[in-house]
mmCIF file of C-alpha atoms in Angstrom:
data_model
loop_
_atom_site.group_PDB
_atom_site.id
_atom_site.type_symbol
_atom_site.label_atom_id
_atom_site.label_comp_id
_atom_site.label_asym_id
_atom_site.label_seq_id
_atom_site.Cartn_x
_atom_site.Cartn_y
_atom_site.Cartn_z
ATOM 1 C CA UNK I 135 77.562 53.558 117.800
ATOM 2 C CA UNK I 136 76.181 56.352 115.158
ATOM 3 C CA UNK I 137 76.655 59.539 117.845
ATOM 4 C CA UNK I 138 80.102 58.015 118.558
ATOM 5 C CA UNK I 139 81.237 57.831 114.917
ATOM 6 C CA UNK I 140 79.669 60.888 114.177
ATOM 7 C CA UNK I 141 81.507 62.601 116.606
ATOM 8 C CA UNK I 142 84.584 60.859 114.980
ATOM 9 C CA UNK I 143 83.751 62.182 111.625
ATOM 10 C CA UNK I 144 83.163 66.224 113.159
ATOM 11 C CA UNK I 145 86.637 66.155 114.493
ATOM 12 C CA UNK I 146 88.643 63.838 111.526
ATOM 13 C CA UNK I 147 87.353 66.788 109.080
ATOM 14 C CA UNK I 148 89.983 70.677 109.278
ATOM 15 C CA UNK I 149 86.968 72.709 110.475
ATOM 16 C CA UNK I 150 83.597 72.064 111.800
ATOM 17 C CA UNK I 151 81.324 70.864 108.359
ATOM 18 C CA UNK I 152 78.972 72.874 106.411
ATOM 19 C CA UNK I 153 75.660 72.781 105.958
ATOM 20 C CA UNK I 154 75.660 71.222 102.877
ATOM 21 C CA UNK I 155 78.025 68.495 104.540
ATOM 22 C CA UNK I 156 76.369 67.953 107.500
ATOM 23 C CA UNK I 157 73.430 67.080 105.494
ATOM 24 C CA UNK I 158 75.476 65.038 103.548
ATOM 25 C CA UNK I 159 76.307 63.028 106.873
ATOM 26 C CA UNK I 160 73.117 63.344 108.241
ATOM 27 C CA UNK I 161 71.186 61.652 104.761
ATOM 28 C CA UNK I 162 73.933 58.830 104.890
ATOM 29 C CA UNK I 163 73.887 57.996 108.220
ATOM 30 C CA UNK I 164 70.139 58.635 108.586
ATOM 31 C CA UNK I 165 70.335 55.558 105.216
ATOM 32 C CA UNK I 166 72.412 53.071 107.305
ATOM 33 C CA UNK I 167 70.220 53.314 110.734
ATOM 34 C CA UNK I 168 67.112 52.224 108.456
ATOM 35 C CA UNK I 169 69.193 49.820 106.722
ATOM 36 C CA UNK I 170 70.629 47.546 110.590
ATOM 37 C CA UNK I 171 66.203 48.443 110.982
ATOM 38 C CA UNK I 172 65.626 46.530 108.849
ATOM 39 C CA UNK I 173 67.944 44.165 108.920
ATOM 40 C CA UNK I 174 66.897 44.122 112.700
ATOM 41 C CA UNK I 175 63.074 43.297 112.359
ATOM 42 C CA UNK I 176 64.438 40.579 109.003
ATOM 43 C CA UNK I 177 66.180 38.235 111.675
ATOM 44 C CA UNK I 178 69.860 36.724 111.443
ATOM 45 C CA UNK I 179 69.355 36.241 107.741
ATOM 46 C CA UNK I 180 71.297 39.630 106.162
ATOM 47 C CA UNK I 181 69.379 40.745 102.486
ATOM 48 C CA UNK I 182 69.196 44.688 103.054
ATOM 49 C CA UNK I 183 73.097 44.873 103.401
ATOM 50 C CA UNK I 184 73.967 45.863 99.895
ATOM 51 C CA UNK I 185 71.613 49.341 100.621
ATOM 52 C CA UNK I 186 74.343 49.655 102.578
ATOM 53 C CA UNK I 187 76.136 51.300 98.824
ATOM 54 C CA UNK I 188 73.790 53.980 98.538
ATOM 55 C CA UNK I 189 75.437 55.470 102.222
ATOM 56 C CA UNK I 190 78.762 57.046 101.494
ATOM 57 C CA UNK I 191 77.752 57.576 96.949
ATOM 58 C CA UNK I 192 75.088 60.187 99.350
ATOM 59 C CA UNK I 193 78.415 61.763 101.603
ATOM 60 C CA UNK I 194 80.133 62.348 98.248
ATOM 61 C CA UNK I 195 77.723 64.519 96.890
ATOM 62 C CA UNK I 196 78.126 67.449 99.906
ATOM 63 C CA UNK I 197 80.971 66.017 101.872
ATOM 64 C CA UNK I 198 84.213 66.173 102.116
ATOM 65 C CA UNK I 199 86.413 62.665 101.416
ATOM 66 C CA UNK I 200 87.518 62.253 104.567
ATOM 67 C CA UNK I 201 83.715 62.348 105.950
ATOM 68 C CA UNK I 202 83.213 59.850 103.265
ATOM 69 C CA UNK I 203 85.733 57.421 104.712
ATOM 70 C CA UNK I 204 84.020 58.082 108.124
ATOM 71 C CA UNK I 205 80.801 56.943 106.599
ATOM 72 C CA UNK I 206 82.197 54.108 105.555
ATOM 73 C CA UNK I 207 84.235 52.889 108.249
ATOM 74 C CA UNK I 208 80.253 53.274 109.883
ATOM 75 C CA UNK I 209 78.553 50.865 107.032
ATOM 76 C CA UNK I 210 81.398 48.545 107.572
ATOM 77 C CA UNK I 211 81.212 48.361 111.258
ATOM 78 C CA UNK I 212 77.368 48.135 111.198
ATOM 79 C CA UNK I 213 77.897 45.385 108.232
ATOM 80 C CA UNK I 214 80.805 43.339 109.822
ATOM 81 C CA UNK I 215 78.444 43.608 113.248
ATOM 82 C CA UNK I 216 75.116 42.225 111.311
ATOM 83 C CA UNK I 217 78.108 38.744 109.843
ATOM 84 C CA UNK I 218 79.011 38.336 112.990
ATOM 85 C CA UNK I 219 75.663 37.562 113.691
ATOM 86 C CA UNK I 220 74.633 35.638 110.414
ATOM 87 C CA UNK I 221 74.185 31.964 111.232
ATOM 88 C CA UNK I 222 76.247 31.426 108.074
ATOM 89 C CA UNK I 223 78.481 33.173 105.648
ATOM 90 C CA UNK I 224 76.680 34.080 102.192
ATOM 91 C CA UNK I 225 77.244 35.313 99.247
ATOM 92 C CA UNK I 226 74.640 38.698 99.606
ATOM 93 C CA UNK I 227 77.361 39.302 103.357
ATOM 94 C CA UNK I 228 80.447 39.736 101.114
ATOM 95 C CA UNK I 229 78.791 40.990 98.345
ATOM 96 C CA UNK I 230 77.230 43.253 100.938
ATOM 97 C CA UNK I 231 80.702 44.551 102.693
ATOM 98 C CA UNK I 232 82.593 44.901 99.246
ATOM 99 C CA UNK I 233 79.887 46.771 97.285
ATOM 100 C CA UNK I 234 80.722 49.087 100.838
ATOM 101 C CA UNK I 235 84.761 49.214 100.443
ATOM 102 C CA UNK I 236 84.780 49.665 96.576
ATOM 103 C CA UNK I 237 82.110 52.495 96.787
ATOM 104 C CA UNK I 238 83.731 54.207 100.050
ATOM 105 C CA UNK I 239 86.888 54.506 97.597
ATOM 106 C CA UNK I 240 85.033 56.055 94.512
ATOM 107 C CA UNK I 241 83.055 57.621 96.744
ATOM 108 C CA UNK I 242 85.502 58.807 98.790
ATOM 109 C CA UNK I 243 87.967 59.764 95.339
ATOM 110 C CA UNK I 244 85.217 61.821 94.358
ATOM 111 C CA UNK I 245 85.157 64.109 96.690
ATOM 112 C CA UNK I 246 88.051 64.494 97.181
ATOM 113 C CA UNK I 247 88.262 65.755 93.567
ATOM 114 C CA UNK I 248 84.642 68.099 94.465
ATOM 115 C CA UNK I 249 86.065 69.408 97.456
ATOM 116 C CA UNK I 250 89.664 70.353 95.186
ATOM 117 C CA UNK I 251 87.441 72.040 92.505
ATOM 118 C CA UNK I 252 85.110 73.802 95.136
ATOM 119 C CA UNK I 253 88.661 75.377 96.682
ATOM 120 C CA UNK I 254 90.155 76.377 93.177
ATOM 121 C CA UNK I 255 86.955 78.124 92.965
ATOM 122 C CA UNK I 256 86.769 79.727 96.077
ATOM 123 C CA UNK I 257 89.807 81.102 95.671
ATOM 124 C CA UNK I 258 89.833 82.492 92.010
ATOM 125 C CA UNK I 259 86.129 84.056 93.880
ATOM 126 C CA UNK I 260 88.455 85.378 97.339
ATOM 127 C CA UNK I 261 90.899 86.734 94.535
ATOM 128 C CA UNK I 262 88.886 88.582 92.474
ATOM 129 C CA UNK I 263 87.080 89.927 95.115
ATOM 130 C CA UNK I 264 90.376 91.125 96.302
ATOM 131 C CA UNK I 265 90.731 92.876 93.002
ATOM 132 C CA UNK I 266 87.363 94.110 93.104
ATOM 133 C CA UNK I 267 88.063 96.175 95.556
ATOM 134 C CA UNK I 268 91.141 97.461 94.735
ATOM 135 C CA UNK I 269 89.673 98.827 91.765
ATOM 136 C CA UNK I 270 86.913 100.183 94.131
ATOM 137 C CA UNK I 271 88.760 102.256 97.173
ATOM 138 C CA UNK I 272 86.964 103.281 100.068
ATOM 139 C CA UNK I 273 84.804 106.202 99.709
ATOM 140 C CA UNK I 274 83.953 109.063 102.352
ATOM 141 C CA UNK I 275 82.624 109.338 105.065
ATOM 142 C CA UNK I 276 84.060 112.629 103.797
ATOM 143 C CA UNK I 277 84.945 114.348 99.998
ATOM 144 C CA UNK I 278 85.531 118.166 100.154
ATOM 145 C CA UNK I 279 81.967 119.953 101.277
ATOM 146 C CA UNK I 280 80.315 116.378 100.381
ATOM 147 C CA UNK I 281 79.426 113.752 102.748
ATOM 148 C CA UNK I 282 79.751 110.123 100.453
ATOM 149 C CA UNK I 283 79.099 107.124 101.231
ATOM 150 C CA UNK I 284 79.130 104.634 98.128
ATOM 151 C CA UNK I 285 77.415 99.988 98.444
ATOM 152 C CA UNK I 286 78.491 97.654 95.758
ATOM 153 C CA UNK I 287 75.713 95.118 95.257
ATOM 154 C CA UNK I 288 76.741 92.101 93.739
ATOM 155 C CA UNK I 289 73.932 89.938 92.083
ATOM 156 C CA UNK I 290 74.838 86.810 93.041
ATOM 157 C CA UNK I 291 76.488 85.896 96.697
ATOM 158 C CA UNK I 292 79.273 83.827 95.235
ATOM 159 C CA UNK I 293 80.438 86.281 92.693
ATOM 160 C CA UNK I 294 81.133 90.440 93.713
ATOM 161 C CA UNK I 295 82.685 90.861 90.961
ATOM 162 C CA UNK I 296 82.241 93.001 87.621
ATOM 163 C CA UNK I 297 82.807 96.504 85.796
ATOM 164 C CA UNK I 298 80.424 98.655 87.644
ATOM 165 C CA UNK I 299 82.612 101.328 88.796
ATOM 166 C CA UNK I 300 83.103 104.745 91.163
ATOM 167 C CA UNK I 301 84.856 107.354 92.688
ATOM 168 C CA UNK I 302 85.054 110.625 93.892
ATOM 169 C CA UNK I 303 88.356 112.825 94.921
ATOM 170 C CA UNK I 304 88.999 116.707 96.123
ATOM 171 C CA UNK I 305 90.735 118.460 93.151
ATOM 172 C CA UNK I 306 91.629 122.109 92.317
ATOM 173 C CA UNK I 307 88.016 122.373 90.810
ATOM 174 C CA UNK I 308 86.057 120.467 93.658
ATOM 175 C CA UNK I 309 84.975 118.165 94.188
ATOM 176 C CA UNK I 310 84.387 115.299 91.429
ATOM 177 C CA UNK I 311 82.746 112.163 91.240
ATOM 178 C CA UNK I 312 82.559 109.763 88.629
ATOM 179 C CA UNK I 313 80.064 106.646 88.613
ATOM 180 C CA UNK I 314 80.121 104.306 85.884
ATOM 181 C CA UNK I 315 78.859 100.754 84.022
ATOM 182 C CA UNK I 316 80.968 98.506 81.954
ATOM 183 C CA UNK I 317 79.240 96.445 79.392
ATOM 184 C CA UNK I 318 80.221 92.857 80.754
ATOM 185 C CA UNK I 319 81.459 91.173 83.634
ATOM 186 C CA UNK I 320 84.398 89.445 85.337
ATOM 187 C CA UNK I 321 88.139 89.504 85.159
ATOM 188 C CA UNK I 322 87.391 91.665 81.473
ATOM 189 C CA UNK I 323 85.172 94.220 82.614
ATOM 190 C CA UNK I 324 87.012 94.515 86.188
ATOM 191 C CA UNK I 325 90.305 95.356 83.623
ATOM 192 C CA UNK I 326 88.119 98.318 82.022
ATOM 193 C CA UNK I 327 87.226 99.540 85.215
ATOM 194 C CA UNK I 328 90.698 99.902 86.164
ATOM 195 C CA UNK I 329 91.676 101.269 83.070
ATOM 196 C CA UNK I 330 88.845 103.951 83.453
ATOM 197 C CA UNK I 331 89.288 105.093 86.571
ATOM 198 C CA UNK I 332 93.050 104.761 86.664
ATOM 199 C CA UNK I 333 92.774 107.610 83.312
ATOM 200 C CA UNK I 334 89.857 109.130 86.235
ATOM 201 C CA UNK I 335 92.554 109.408 89.527
ATOM 202 C CA UNK I 336 95.031 111.372 86.626
ATOM 203 C CA UNK I 337 92.637 113.645 84.521
ATOM 204 C CA UNK I 338 90.660 114.765 87.302
ATOM 205 C CA UNK I 339 93.448 116.664 88.917
ATOM 206 C CA UNK I 340 94.400 118.104 85.111
ATOM 207 C CA UNK I 341 91.814 119.209 83.540
ATOM 208 C CA UNK I 342 89.790 122.235 84.200
ATOM 209 C CA UNK I 343 86.542 121.205 82.382
ATOM 210 C CA UNK I 344 84.627 118.235 82.796
ATOM 211 C CA UNK I 345 84.049 117.971 79.124
ATOM 212 C CA UNK I 346 87.941 117.322 78.244
ATOM 213 C CA UNK I 347 87.857 114.858 81.054
ATOM 214 C CA UNK I 348 85.497 112.744 79.639
ATOM 215 C CA UNK I 349 86.948 113.210 76.141
ATOM 216 C CA UNK I 350 90.475 111.310 77.793
ATOM 217 C CA UNK I 351 88.640 108.756 78.905
ATOM 218 C CA UNK I 352 86.845 107.757 75.917
ATOM 219 C CA UNK I 353 90.243 107.503 74.753
ATOM 220 C CA UNK I 354 91.010 105.737 77.284
ATOM 221 C CA UNK I 355 88.204 103.090 76.659
ATOM 222 C CA UNK I 356 88.751 102.966 72.953
ATOM 223 C CA UNK I 357 92.091 102.487 72.813
ATOM 224 C CA UNK I 358 90.998 99.053 75.073
ATOM 225 C CA UNK I 359 88.458 97.780 74.068
ATOM 226 C CA UNK I 360 86.550 95.894 70.892
ATOM 227 C CA UNK I 361 84.546 97.640 68.640
ATOM 228 C CA UNK I 362 80.938 96.510 70.359
ATOM 229 C CA UNK I 363 82.796 97.811 73.793
ATOM 230 C CA UNK I 364 81.880 100.222 76.033
ATOM 231 C CA UNK I 365 81.232 102.049 78.749
ATOM 232 C CA UNK I 366 78.397 104.233 80.618
ATOM 233 C CA UNK I 367 78.794 107.043 82.652
ATOM 234 C CA UNK I 368 77.838 109.793 84.113
ATOM 235 C CA UNK I 369 80.148 112.690 86.258
ATOM 236 C CA UNK I 370 79.910 114.775 88.923
ATOM 237 C CA UNK I 371 81.319 118.362 90.024
ATOM 238 C CA UNK I 372 80.897 120.354 92.988
ATOM 239 C CA UNK I 373 82.437 123.710 93.043
ATOM 240 C CA UNK I 374 81.686 126.540 95.059
ATOM 241 C CA UNK I 375 77.929 125.420 95.650
ATOM 242 C CA UNK I 376 77.485 124.657 91.528
ATOM 243 C CA UNK I 377 76.744 121.020 90.463
ATOM 244 C CA UNK I 378 77.809 120.175 87.059
ATOM 245 C CA UNK I 379 77.069 117.281 85.484
ATOM 246 C CA UNK I 380 77.408 115.284 81.782
ATOM 247 C CA UNK I 381 76.895 112.132 81.215
ATOM 248 C CA UNK I 382 78.044 109.351 78.644
ATOM 249 C CA UNK I 383 74.567 106.750 78.256
ATOM 250 C CA UNK I 384 73.850 106.639 81.948
ATOM 251 C CA UNK I 385 71.135 107.074 84.301
ATOM 252 C CA UNK I 386 70.521 109.973 85.180
ATOM 253 C CA UNK I 387 71.249 111.495 88.528
ATOM 254 C CA UNK I 388 68.649 111.764 91.305
ATOM 255 C CA UNK I 389 68.390 115.183 93.480
ATOM 256 C CA UNK I 390 66.716 114.637 96.992
ATOM 257 C CA UNK I 391 65.927 118.645 98.349
ATOM 258 C CA UNK I 392 63.260 119.330 100.592
ATOM 259 C CA UNK I 393 61.047 115.920 100.141
ATOM 260 C CA UNK I 394 60.710 116.599 96.004
ATOM 261 C CA UNK I 395 63.035 113.510 93.623
ATOM 262 C CA UNK I 396 64.107 115.818 90.736
ATOM 263 C CA UNK I 397 66.190 113.188 87.599
ATOM 264 C CA UNK I 398 69.249 115.091 86.326
ATOM 265 C CA UNK I 399 68.697 114.852 82.655
ATOM 266 C CA UNK I 400 71.319 115.462 80.492
ATOM 267 C CA UNK I 401 70.466 118.748 78.090
ATOM 268 C CA UNK I 402 71.179 116.061 75.246
ATOM 269 C CA UNK I 403 71.558 112.742 75.103
ATOM 270 C CA UNK I 404 75.396 111.025 74.160
ATOM 271 C CA UNK I 405 76.492 108.280 73.890
ATOM 272 C CA UNK I 406 78.581 105.633 76.499
ATOM 273 C CA UNK I 407 82.845 105.967 76.220
ATOM 274 C CA UNK I 408 84.261 104.647 73.375
ATOM 275 C CA UNK I 409 81.582 105.906 71.310
ATOM 276 C CA UNK I 410 82.521 109.316 70.975
ATOM 277 C CA UNK I 411 80.760 111.215 72.929
ATOM 278 C CA UNK I 412 79.577 115.324 72.389
ATOM 279 C CA UNK I 413 78.358 116.250 75.747
ATOM 280 C CA UNK I 414 76.446 119.170 77.051
ATOM 281 C CA UNK I 415 76.620 120.144 80.470
ATOM 282 C CA UNK I 416 73.697 120.348 83.213
ATOM 283 C CA UNK I 417 73.730 123.075 85.726
ATOM 284 C CA UNK I 418 72.532 123.199 89.398
ATOM 285 C CA UNK I 419 72.649 125.433 92.295
ATOM 286 C CA UNK I 420 73.316 123.107 95.602
ATOM 287 C CA UNK I 421 71.433 123.941 98.388
ATOM 288 C CA UNK I 422 73.053 122.999 102.317
ATOM 289 C CA UNK I 423 71.412 119.546 102.462
ATOM 290 C CA UNK I 424 70.321 118.665 99.151
ATOM 291 C CA UNK I 425 71.657 115.036 98.887
ATOM 292 C CA UNK I 426 72.222 113.504 94.991
ATOM 293 C CA UNK I 427 72.028 110.001 94.058
ATOM 294 C CA UNK I 428 74.514 107.949 92.267
ATOM 295 C CA UNK I 429 73.584 104.414 90.536
ATOM 296 C CA UNK I 430 73.957 102.062 87.290
ATOM 297 C CA UNK I 431 71.458 100.488 85.198
ATOM 298 C CA UNK I 432 71.083 97.282 88.401
ATOM 299 C CA UNK I 433 68.654 100.035 90.196
ATOM 300 C CA UNK I 434 66.589 100.957 87.238
ATOM 301 C CA UNK I 435 66.223 97.400 85.915
ATOM 302 C CA UNK I 436 65.557 95.487 89.662
ATOM 303 C CA UNK I 437 61.677 93.708 89.639
ATOM 304 C CA UNK I 438 59.706 91.443 90.631
ATOM 305 C CA UNK I 439 56.929 89.833 88.930
ATOM 306 C CA UNK I 440 57.772 92.243 85.916
ATOM 307 C CA UNK I 441 57.041 94.842 88.254
ATOM 308 C CA UNK I 442 60.268 97.819 88.694
ATOM 309 C CA UNK I 443 61.854 98.765 92.067
ATOM 310 C CA UNK I 444 60.079 102.893 92.653
ATOM 311 C CA UNK I 445 62.730 103.937 93.190
ATOM 312 C CA UNK I 446 62.299 107.579 92.396
ATOM 313 C CA UNK I 447 59.053 106.856 94.560
ATOM 314 C CA UNK I 448 60.885 106.120 97.099
ATOM 315 C CA UNK I 449 63.941 107.709 96.585
ATOM 316 C CA UNK I 450 63.004 110.803 99.126
ATOM 317 C CA UNK I 451 61.754 107.712 102.164
ATOM 318 C CA UNK I 452 64.722 105.682 102.190
ATOM 319 C CA UNK I 453 67.223 108.288 101.579
ATOM 320 C CA UNK I 454 66.560 111.150 103.222
ATOM 321 C CA UNK I 455 67.407 110.579 106.580
ATOM 322 C CA UNK I 456 70.183 109.759 108.661
ATOM 323 C CA UNK I 457 73.368 109.838 107.503
ATOM 324 C CA UNK I 458 74.289 109.321 103.749
ATOM 325 C CA UNK I 459 74.975 105.791 104.680
ATOM 326 C CA UNK I 460 72.866 105.507 106.525
ATOM 327 C CA UNK I 461 70.058 105.678 103.479
ATOM 328 C CA UNK I 462 72.226 103.787 100.767
ATOM 329 C CA UNK I 463 71.925 101.027 104.135
ATOM 330 C CA UNK I 464 67.867 101.243 103.862
ATOM 331 C CA UNK I 465 67.720 101.389 100.118
ATOM 332 C CA UNK I 466 69.587 98.510 100.102
ATOM 333 C CA UNK I 467 67.864 96.507 102.117
ATOM 334 C CA UNK I 468 64.303 97.326 100.602
ATOM 335 C CA UNK I 469 66.027 96.673 97.316
ATOM 336 C CA UNK I 470 66.837 93.092 97.925
ATOM 337 C CA UNK I 471 63.797 92.466 99.849
ATOM 338 C CA UNK I 472 61.398 93.763 96.786
ATOM 339 C CA UNK I 473 63.252 91.745 94.613
ATOM 340 C CA UNK I 474 63.235 88.802 97.167
ATOM 341 C CA UNK I 475 67.550 88.394 96.900
ATOM 342 C CA UNK I 476 67.503 87.624 92.947
ATOM 343 C CA UNK I 477 68.840 90.824 91.111
ATOM 344 C CA UNK I 478 69.605 90.135 87.893
ATOM 345 C CA UNK I 479 72.990 93.199 88.145
ATOM 346 C CA UNK I 480 75.146 94.188 90.167
ATOM 347 C CA UNK I 481 74.355 97.678 91.048
ATOM 348 C CA UNK I 482 76.843 100.822 92.107
ATOM 349 C CA UNK I 483 75.448 103.402 94.309
ATOM 350 C CA UNK I 484 76.864 106.904 95.550
ATOM 351 C CA UNK I 485 75.229 108.593 97.261
ATOM 352 C CA UNK I 486 76.582 112.583 98.375
ATOM 353 C CA UNK I 487 74.848 115.521 100.294
ATOM 354 C CA UNK I 488 76.297 118.931 99.894
ATOM 355 C CA UNK I 489 76.619 120.226 103.740
ATOM 356 C CA UNK I 490 77.623 124.215 103.138
ATOM 357 C CA UNK I 491 80.542 126.016 101.719
ATOM 358 C CA UNK I 492 83.382 125.937 103.041
ATOM 359 C CA UNK I 493 84.161 128.948 105.570
ATOM 360 C CA UNK I 494 86.645 131.577 104.330
ATOM 361 C CA UNK I 495 87.860 129.796 101.204
ATOM 362 C CA UNK I 496 87.609 130.902 97.721
ATOM 363 C CA UNK I 497 86.385 128.138 94.981
ATOM 364 C CA UNK I 498 86.827 128.784 91.200
ATOM 365 C CA UNK I 499 83.066 128.769 89.708
ATOM 366 C CA UNK I 500 82.652 126.325 86.776
ATOM 367 C CA UNK I 501 84.291 128.439 83.444
ATOM 368 C CA UNK I 502 81.302 127.819 81.646
ATOM 369 C CA UNK I 503 78.754 129.645 83.373
ATOM 370 C CA UNK I 504 77.739 132.615 81.502
ATOM 371 C CA UNK I 505 79.097 135.725 84.031
ATOM 372 C CA UNK I 506 81.463 133.928 85.987
ATOM 373 C CA UNK I 507 84.646 134.917 87.038
ATOM 374 C CA UNK I 508 87.656 133.915 88.656
ATOM 375 C CA UNK I 509 87.593 134.291 92.167
#
């Protein structure tokens, strides 16, 4: 009988039961089986029937209201069967059957409320993920002379929304990238990230100097946040094989070159966007095959038993092989394994590789290089 009703439960829902729902229904049916065995062993006198009241409650903790009603049906069928073979009707039997019916109605109502709330939360999470995907457009695989890949690693499996941001665009002034981290989480963080990215996608095409881009972004952030809110950011420009970086309170990018990992610290520290940063550019000449890793501070804060993930020590082994997408996949796998699936913060990663100058193209070099001339 239990196997037949179990099949009915699986067919009565809107789809296959989730692992949690299967566990709840299985526990409820197991309890009913134990109570039935106790009644059979006890003889024809019904004594254990009231224990079946707990079965719908067990199912309601995990399963849908349809599954709960199925469990109630099983309990009533079993209880009714024992009542038929009992020599005479007893108060225990009647109270047990009434208790099963009452607990079933209450449990089904609780399950319906819980299921509705879970669906609402799932819908909000889905909408939040869609909103963030609209903010963070896919990058690569090629932007100008750079091979580019990006990954967003959420700190929780159920919430894929945060304030980490990135973008890479090919402008008249070369390929420009930004990576940033908004203070805080949730929809407010996504809103501010969208403001920063929207401003960046406009001014990156308009401003020849990255310092002017920073000033525009700083004003956009200051207009949109409170006194304690800010955005850390690193802006990168590749122009004619010259790499220029300006840093606003963000972790320094890592340059991977011929087996070495070089942190590109700024010449002088600068505060985040929103606090009027005065940045000084760091300029490097790129070689074909050089790779640059941009990341948010969630990577630097990832730790296990108090030991931080050794990003710089393992960067070349993880990121220096295959395509840039392969490298980021290896880094994510190693990171998740290190923290044992327990991240404290979201992480945005961007990996670029310089493939060499454009053939036959004339690209102006940055105006702040000493002795530079416009091509």
